[in-house]
Short mmCIF file of C-alpha atoms in Angstrom, two decimals:
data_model
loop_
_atom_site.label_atom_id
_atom_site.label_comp_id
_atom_site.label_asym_id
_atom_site.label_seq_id
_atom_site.Cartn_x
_atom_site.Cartn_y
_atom_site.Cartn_z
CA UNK A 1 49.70 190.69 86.71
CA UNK A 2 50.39 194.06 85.01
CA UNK A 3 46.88 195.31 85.80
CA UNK A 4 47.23 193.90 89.36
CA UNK A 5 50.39 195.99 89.86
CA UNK A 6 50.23 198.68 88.07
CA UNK A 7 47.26 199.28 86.26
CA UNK A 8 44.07 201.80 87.97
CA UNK A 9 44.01 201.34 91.60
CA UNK A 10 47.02 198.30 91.40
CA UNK A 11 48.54 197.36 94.19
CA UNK A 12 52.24 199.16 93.76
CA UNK A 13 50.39 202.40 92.33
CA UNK A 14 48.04 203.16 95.50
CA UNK A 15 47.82 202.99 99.04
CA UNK A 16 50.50 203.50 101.80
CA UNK A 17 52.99 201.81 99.77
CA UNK A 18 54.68 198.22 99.53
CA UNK A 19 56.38 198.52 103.23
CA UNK A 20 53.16 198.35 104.64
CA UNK A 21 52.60 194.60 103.64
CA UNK A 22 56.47 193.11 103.31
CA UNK A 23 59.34 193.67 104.70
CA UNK A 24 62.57 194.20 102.58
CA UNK A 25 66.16 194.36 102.96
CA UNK A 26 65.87 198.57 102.89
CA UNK A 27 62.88 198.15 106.02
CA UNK A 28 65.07 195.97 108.34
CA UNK A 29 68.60 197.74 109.13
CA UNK A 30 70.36 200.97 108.09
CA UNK A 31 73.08 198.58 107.62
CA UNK A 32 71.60 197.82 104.79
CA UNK A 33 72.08 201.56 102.82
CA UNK A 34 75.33 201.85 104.67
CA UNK A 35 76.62 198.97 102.60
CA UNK A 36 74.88 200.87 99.50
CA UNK A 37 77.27 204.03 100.54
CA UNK A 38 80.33 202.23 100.49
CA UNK A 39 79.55 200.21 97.62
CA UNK A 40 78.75 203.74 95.67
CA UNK A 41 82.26 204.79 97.08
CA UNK A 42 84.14 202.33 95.09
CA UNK A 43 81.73 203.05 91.89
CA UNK A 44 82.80 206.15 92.50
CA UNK A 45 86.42 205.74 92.82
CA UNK A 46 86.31 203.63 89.42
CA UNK A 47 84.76 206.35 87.41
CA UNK A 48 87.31 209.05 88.90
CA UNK A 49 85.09 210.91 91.05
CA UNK A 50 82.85 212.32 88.10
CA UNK A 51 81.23 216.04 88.43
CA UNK A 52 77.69 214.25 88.44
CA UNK A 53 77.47 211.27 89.92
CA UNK A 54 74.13 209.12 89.40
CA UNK A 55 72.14 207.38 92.06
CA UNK A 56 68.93 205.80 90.69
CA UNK A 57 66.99 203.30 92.72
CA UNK A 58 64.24 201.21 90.24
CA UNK A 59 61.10 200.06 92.02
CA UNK A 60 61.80 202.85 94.70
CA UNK A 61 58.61 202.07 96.60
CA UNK A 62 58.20 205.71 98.54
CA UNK A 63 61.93 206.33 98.33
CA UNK A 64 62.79 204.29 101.68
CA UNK A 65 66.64 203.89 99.78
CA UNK A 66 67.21 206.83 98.45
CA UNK A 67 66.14 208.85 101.78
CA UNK A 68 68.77 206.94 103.50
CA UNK A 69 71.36 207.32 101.08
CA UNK A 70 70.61 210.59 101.35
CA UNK A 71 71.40 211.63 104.97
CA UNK A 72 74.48 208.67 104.13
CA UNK A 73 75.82 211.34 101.54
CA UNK A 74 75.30 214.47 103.81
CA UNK A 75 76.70 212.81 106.65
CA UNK A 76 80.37 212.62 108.46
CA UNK A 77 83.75 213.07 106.51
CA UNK A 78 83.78 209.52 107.17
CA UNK A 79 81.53 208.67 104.31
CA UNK A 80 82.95 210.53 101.87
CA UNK A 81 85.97 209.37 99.92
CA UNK A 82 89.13 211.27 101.56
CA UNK A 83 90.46 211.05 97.32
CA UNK A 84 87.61 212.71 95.94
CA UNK A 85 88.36 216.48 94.82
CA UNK A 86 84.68 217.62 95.48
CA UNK A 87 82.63 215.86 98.28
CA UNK A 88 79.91 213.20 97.41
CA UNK A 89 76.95 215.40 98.67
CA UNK A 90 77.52 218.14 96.37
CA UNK A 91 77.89 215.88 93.22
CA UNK A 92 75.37 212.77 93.72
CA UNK A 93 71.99 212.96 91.35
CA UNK A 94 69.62 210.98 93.19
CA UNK A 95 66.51 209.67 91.37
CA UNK A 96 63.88 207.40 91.99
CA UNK A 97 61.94 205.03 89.81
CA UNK A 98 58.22 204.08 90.30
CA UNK A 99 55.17 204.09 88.95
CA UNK A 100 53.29 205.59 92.09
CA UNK A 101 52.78 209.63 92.21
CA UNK A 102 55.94 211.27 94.08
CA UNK A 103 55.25 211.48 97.95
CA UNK A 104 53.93 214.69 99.48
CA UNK A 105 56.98 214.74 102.00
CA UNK A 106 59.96 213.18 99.76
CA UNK A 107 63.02 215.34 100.28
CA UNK A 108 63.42 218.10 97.38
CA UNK A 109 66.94 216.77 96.51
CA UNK A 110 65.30 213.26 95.28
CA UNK A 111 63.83 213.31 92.02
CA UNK A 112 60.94 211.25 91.13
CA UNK A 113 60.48 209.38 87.31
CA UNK A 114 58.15 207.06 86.25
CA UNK A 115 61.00 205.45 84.21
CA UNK A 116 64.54 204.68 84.01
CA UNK A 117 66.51 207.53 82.78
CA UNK A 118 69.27 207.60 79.92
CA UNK A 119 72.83 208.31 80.41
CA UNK A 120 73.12 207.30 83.53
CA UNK A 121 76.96 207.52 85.58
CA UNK A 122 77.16 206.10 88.49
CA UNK A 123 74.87 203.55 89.88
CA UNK A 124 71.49 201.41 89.39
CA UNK A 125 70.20 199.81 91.84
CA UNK A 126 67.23 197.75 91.91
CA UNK A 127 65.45 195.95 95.33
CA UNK A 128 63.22 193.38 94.66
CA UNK A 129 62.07 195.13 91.27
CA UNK A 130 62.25 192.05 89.13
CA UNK A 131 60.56 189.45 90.94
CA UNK A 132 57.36 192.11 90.39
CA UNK A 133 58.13 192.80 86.68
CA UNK A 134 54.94 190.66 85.16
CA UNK A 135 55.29 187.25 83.87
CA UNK A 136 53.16 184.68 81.88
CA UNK A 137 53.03 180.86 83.19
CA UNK A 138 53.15 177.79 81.89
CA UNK A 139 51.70 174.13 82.62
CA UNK A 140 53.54 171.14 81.45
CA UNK A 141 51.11 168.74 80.36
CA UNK A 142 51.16 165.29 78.27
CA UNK A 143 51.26 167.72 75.41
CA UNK A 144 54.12 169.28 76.43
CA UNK A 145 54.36 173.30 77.85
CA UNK A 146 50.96 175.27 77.57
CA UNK A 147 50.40 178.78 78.94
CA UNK A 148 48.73 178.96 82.46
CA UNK A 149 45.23 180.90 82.51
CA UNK A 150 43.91 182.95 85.47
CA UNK A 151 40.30 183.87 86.79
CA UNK A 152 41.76 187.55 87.98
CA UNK A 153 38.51 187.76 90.49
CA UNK A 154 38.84 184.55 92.17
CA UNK A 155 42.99 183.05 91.18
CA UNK A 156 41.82 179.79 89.72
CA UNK A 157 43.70 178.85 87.29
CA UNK A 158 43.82 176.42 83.27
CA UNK A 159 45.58 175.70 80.74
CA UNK A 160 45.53 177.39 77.72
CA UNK A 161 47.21 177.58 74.37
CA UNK A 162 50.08 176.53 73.36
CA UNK A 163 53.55 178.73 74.12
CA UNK A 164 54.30 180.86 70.99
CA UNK A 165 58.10 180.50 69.71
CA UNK A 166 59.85 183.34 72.16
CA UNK A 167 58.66 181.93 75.24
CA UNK A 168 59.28 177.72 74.03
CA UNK A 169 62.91 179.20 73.19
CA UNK A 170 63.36 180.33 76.61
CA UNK A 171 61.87 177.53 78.32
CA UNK A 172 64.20 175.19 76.46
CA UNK A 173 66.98 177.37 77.22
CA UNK A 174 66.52 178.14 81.10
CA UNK A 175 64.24 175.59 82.36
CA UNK A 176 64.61 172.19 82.32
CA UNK A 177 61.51 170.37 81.32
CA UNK A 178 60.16 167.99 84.17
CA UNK A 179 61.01 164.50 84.04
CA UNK A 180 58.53 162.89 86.75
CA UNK A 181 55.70 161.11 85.19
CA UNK A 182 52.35 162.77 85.89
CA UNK A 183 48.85 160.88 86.09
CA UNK A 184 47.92 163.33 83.01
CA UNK A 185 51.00 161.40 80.94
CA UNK A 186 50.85 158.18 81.89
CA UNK A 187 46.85 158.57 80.77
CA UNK A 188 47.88 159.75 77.59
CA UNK A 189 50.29 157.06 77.19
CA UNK A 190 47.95 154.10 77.85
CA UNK A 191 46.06 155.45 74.97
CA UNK A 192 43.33 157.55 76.33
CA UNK A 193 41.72 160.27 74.61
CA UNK A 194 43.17 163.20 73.90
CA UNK A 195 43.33 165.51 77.31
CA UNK A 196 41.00 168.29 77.70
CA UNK A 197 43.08 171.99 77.17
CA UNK A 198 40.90 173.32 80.14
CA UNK A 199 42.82 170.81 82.54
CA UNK A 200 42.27 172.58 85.86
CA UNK A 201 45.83 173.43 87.45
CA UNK A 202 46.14 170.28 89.83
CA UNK A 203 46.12 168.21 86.37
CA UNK A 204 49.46 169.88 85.65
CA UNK A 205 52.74 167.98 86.21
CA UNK A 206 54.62 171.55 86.67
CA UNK A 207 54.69 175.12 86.61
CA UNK A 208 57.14 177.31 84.78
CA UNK A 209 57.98 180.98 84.98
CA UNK A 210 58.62 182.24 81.69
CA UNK A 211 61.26 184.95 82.56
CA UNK A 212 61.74 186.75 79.11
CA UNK A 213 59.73 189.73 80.38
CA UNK A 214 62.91 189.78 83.56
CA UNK A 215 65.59 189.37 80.95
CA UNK A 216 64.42 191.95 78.85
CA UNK A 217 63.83 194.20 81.74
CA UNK A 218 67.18 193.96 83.08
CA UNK A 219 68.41 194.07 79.71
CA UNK A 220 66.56 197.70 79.11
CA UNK A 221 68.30 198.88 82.56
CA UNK A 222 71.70 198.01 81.83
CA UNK A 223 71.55 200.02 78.52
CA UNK A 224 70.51 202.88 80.44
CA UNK A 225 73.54 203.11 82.22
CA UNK A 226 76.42 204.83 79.95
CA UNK A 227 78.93 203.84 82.97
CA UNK A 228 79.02 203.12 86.29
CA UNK A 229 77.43 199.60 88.13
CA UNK A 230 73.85 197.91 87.74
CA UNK A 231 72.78 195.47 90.72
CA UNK A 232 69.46 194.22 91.41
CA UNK A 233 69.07 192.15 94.48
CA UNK A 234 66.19 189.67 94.57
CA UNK A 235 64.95 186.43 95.72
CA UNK A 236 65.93 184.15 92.65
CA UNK A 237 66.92 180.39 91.81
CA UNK A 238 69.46 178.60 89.00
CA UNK A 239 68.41 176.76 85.96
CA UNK A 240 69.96 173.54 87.60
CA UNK A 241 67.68 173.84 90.95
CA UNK A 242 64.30 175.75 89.29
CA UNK A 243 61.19 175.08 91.83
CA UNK A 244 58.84 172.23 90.00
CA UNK A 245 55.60 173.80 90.62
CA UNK A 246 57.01 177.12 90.86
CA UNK A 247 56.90 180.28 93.04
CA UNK A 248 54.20 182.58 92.74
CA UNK A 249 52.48 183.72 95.71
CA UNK A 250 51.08 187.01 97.32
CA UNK A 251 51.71 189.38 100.22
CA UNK A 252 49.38 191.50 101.80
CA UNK A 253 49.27 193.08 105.28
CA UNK A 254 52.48 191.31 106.12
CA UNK A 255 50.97 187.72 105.76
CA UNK A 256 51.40 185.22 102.69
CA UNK A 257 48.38 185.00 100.78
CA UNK A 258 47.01 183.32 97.51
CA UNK A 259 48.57 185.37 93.90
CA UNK A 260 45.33 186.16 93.26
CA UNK A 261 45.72 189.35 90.74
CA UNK A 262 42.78 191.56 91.72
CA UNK A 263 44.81 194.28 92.96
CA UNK A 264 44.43 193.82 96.68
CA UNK A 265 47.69 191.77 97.20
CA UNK A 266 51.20 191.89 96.01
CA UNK A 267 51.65 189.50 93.27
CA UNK A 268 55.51 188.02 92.98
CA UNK A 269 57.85 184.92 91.37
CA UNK A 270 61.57 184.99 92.22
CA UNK A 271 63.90 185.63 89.64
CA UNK A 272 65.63 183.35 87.17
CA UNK A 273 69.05 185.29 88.10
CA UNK A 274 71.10 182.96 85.67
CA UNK A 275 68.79 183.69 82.46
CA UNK A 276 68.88 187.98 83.89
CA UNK A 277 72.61 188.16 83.89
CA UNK A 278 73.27 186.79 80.65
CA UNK A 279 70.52 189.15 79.17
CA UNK A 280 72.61 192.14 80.82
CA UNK A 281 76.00 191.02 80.22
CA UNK A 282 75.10 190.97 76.24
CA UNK A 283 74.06 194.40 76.51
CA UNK A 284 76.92 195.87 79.06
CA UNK A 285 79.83 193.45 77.49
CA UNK A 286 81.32 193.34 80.71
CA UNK A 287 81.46 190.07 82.89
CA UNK A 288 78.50 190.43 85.93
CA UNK A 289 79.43 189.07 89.66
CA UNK A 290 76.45 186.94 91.16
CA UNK A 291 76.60 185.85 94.93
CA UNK A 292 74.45 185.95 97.72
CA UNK A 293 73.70 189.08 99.92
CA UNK A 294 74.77 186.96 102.93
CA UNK A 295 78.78 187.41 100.89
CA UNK A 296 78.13 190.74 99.71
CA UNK A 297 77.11 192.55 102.52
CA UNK A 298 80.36 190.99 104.93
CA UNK A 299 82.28 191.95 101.59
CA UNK A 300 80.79 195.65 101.96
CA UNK A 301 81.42 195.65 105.95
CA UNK A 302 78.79 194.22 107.10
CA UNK A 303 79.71 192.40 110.50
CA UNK A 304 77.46 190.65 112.43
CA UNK A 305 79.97 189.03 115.17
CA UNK A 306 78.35 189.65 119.00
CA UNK A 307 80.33 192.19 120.62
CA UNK A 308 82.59 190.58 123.87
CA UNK A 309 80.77 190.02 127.10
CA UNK A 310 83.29 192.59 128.42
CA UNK A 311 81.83 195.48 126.69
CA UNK A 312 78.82 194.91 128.45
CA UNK A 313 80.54 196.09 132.08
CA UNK A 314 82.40 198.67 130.25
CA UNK A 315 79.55 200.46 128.23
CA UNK A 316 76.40 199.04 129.16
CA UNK A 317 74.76 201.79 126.96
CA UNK A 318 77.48 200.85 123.99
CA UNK A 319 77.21 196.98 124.35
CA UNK A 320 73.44 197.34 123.95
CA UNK A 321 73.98 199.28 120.74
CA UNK A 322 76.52 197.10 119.01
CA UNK A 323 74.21 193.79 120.27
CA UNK A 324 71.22 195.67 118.32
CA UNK A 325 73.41 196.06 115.16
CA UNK A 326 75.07 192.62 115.24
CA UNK A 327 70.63 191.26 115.34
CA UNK A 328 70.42 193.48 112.15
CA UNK A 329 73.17 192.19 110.47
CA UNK A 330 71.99 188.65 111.54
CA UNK A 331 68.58 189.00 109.72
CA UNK A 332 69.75 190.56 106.67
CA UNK A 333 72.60 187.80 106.38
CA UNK A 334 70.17 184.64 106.97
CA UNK A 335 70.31 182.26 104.39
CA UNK A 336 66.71 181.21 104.98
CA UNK A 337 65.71 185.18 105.08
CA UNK A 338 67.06 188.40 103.48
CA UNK A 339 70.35 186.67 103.44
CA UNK A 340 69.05 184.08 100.81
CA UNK A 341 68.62 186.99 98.33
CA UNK A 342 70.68 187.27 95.23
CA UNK A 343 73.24 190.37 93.93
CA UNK A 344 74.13 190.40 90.74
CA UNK A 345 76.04 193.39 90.16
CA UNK A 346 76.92 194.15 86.41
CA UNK A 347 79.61 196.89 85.50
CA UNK A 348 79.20 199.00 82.39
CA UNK A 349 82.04 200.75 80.52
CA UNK A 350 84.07 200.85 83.72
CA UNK A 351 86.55 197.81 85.36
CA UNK A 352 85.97 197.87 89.03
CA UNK A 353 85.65 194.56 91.08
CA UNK A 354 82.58 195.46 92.40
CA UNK A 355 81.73 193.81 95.83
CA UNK A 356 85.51 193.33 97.06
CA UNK A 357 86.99 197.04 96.19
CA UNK A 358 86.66 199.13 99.61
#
């Protein structure tokens, strides 16, 4: 998965980029980096408008965010905190993560790093980052959880050796091992020989994601912010509802395609968020807020009522517009879409109620 992504030639270090095969939350609506602004406004606020203020967007993709944000910053007095003694645009750092060379025709003001600075004040925010930080699998067998092997040419997939001790400590900790009986165990429990470890993957009773590569991710970001406000927003699950066979899967060209890890495709498992916030909230000390985007974004302003019927005699031109940004709101509130994501937003070194302060 590591060589897939980011390795020679991977899929997130060449070509036109990941918003030419998936759509995100950043791709659908401005609505979506107006919410951003306001939510930096409060950061902001909490910190007491400090001389440099931090901006740093992990897994930046070609800077989609951060381009936005930009103009945001620049734009009307509106968008500016009325409090602050020096206005946002001429304070706000704004630096982008990624592995990928810096774009030919990203704006000057945007910095470009191929990792997560130190000191950081203000806020981190990272967009379906960890659901592409690599993982190993596992296979729950009759002899308990083995890791998952892959053909990288070709996707298929066997077991293979036993777990060693970090990931069998997480696994016991954050996901529940499978209770359904599989043909494999009932086998073994007639008395059969021993099963062969090359079991090919439709042997397996279940599939696990072993998320200590996420946690200690998320972990490393948090400790790069001195103060301020991580969030990373991602498709995710709970230990109490984890998917039995899993969630791995691939995107390419906007389609939903086999996880095979050759490079050509996007390779990607949703987040344990429950097992991710804990991991920050050692490191920050501070107690994390986890909700849906579908409550943060109507917490940030996000409204996505139709305007009246009578509008649309009064201002044709103006119902039209506020009909177009109700539909945006819509799709990035869906609970079966964008809306289904997860925020977890984790404050460092600062006490601000994160989502609700506007």
């Amino acid at each position: 998965m590591e060589r897939a992504l980011y390795g020679p030639g991977g899929f997130f270090v060449s070509g036109a980029g990941p918003a030419a095969h998936f759509r995100t939350s950043v791709h659908a609506s401005p609505v979506f980096s107006s919410c951003l602004l306001r939510l930096l406004d409060s950061v902001d606020r909490a910190l007491g408008h400090p001389p440099r203020l931090d901006v740093v967007d992990v897994g930046a993709g070609r800077g989609e965010l951060l381009r936005a944000l930009l103009v945001g910053v620049s734009g009307t007095p509106a968008q500016r905190s009325p409090a602050a003694p020096v206005p946002l645009a001429d304070r706000v750092r704004l630096i982008a993560v990624e592995r990928a060379p810096r774009p030919e025709d990203l704006p000057a003001e945007i910095d470009w790093l191929d990792e997560i600075p130190e000191g950081i004040t203000g806020l981190l925010v990272a967009t379906e980052w960890l659901d592409n930080v690599p993982l190993d699998l596992a296979g729950h067998t009759g002899g308990g959880w083995r890791h998952l092997l892959v053909d990288p040419t070709t996707g298929t997939e066997s077991t293979g050796p036993p777990l060693p001790p970090e990931d069998a400590d997480w696994l016991t900790r954050w996901w529940p091992t499978p209770t359904s009986r599989s043909p494999i165990r009932e086998f073994a429990s007639a008395g059969g020989p021993e099963p062969d470890m090359k079991l090919l993957i439709n042997e397996v009773a279940a599939r696990a994601e072993i998320g200590r590569t996420r946690d200690e991710a998320w972990a490393e970001a948090v400790r790069r912010v001195e103060r301020g406000l991580a969030v990373t927003v991602d498709y995710g699950h709970l230990r109490k509802e984890r998917p039995v066979d899993g969630t791995l899967t691939g995107y390419r060209d906007g389609r939903q395609v086999p996880p095979v890890p050759d490079g050509s495709a996007d390779v990607t498992a949703h987040v344990a968020m429950d097992s991710v916030a804990s991991a920050g909230e050692r490191v920050a000390r501070c107690a994390y807020t986890l909700i849906s985007q579908r409550e943060a974004l109507r917490a940030l302003g996000a409204d996505g009522g139709r305007p009246p019927l009578s509008l649309a005699s009064q201002d044709p031109a103006g119902y039209v517009r506020a009909l177009a940004a109700a539909s945006a709101v819509a799709e990035l509130t869906d609970p079966a879409g964008l809306g289904g994501h997860w925020w977890l937003l984790q404050p460092v070194g600062v006490t601000i109620d994160p989502v609700m302060a506007r």
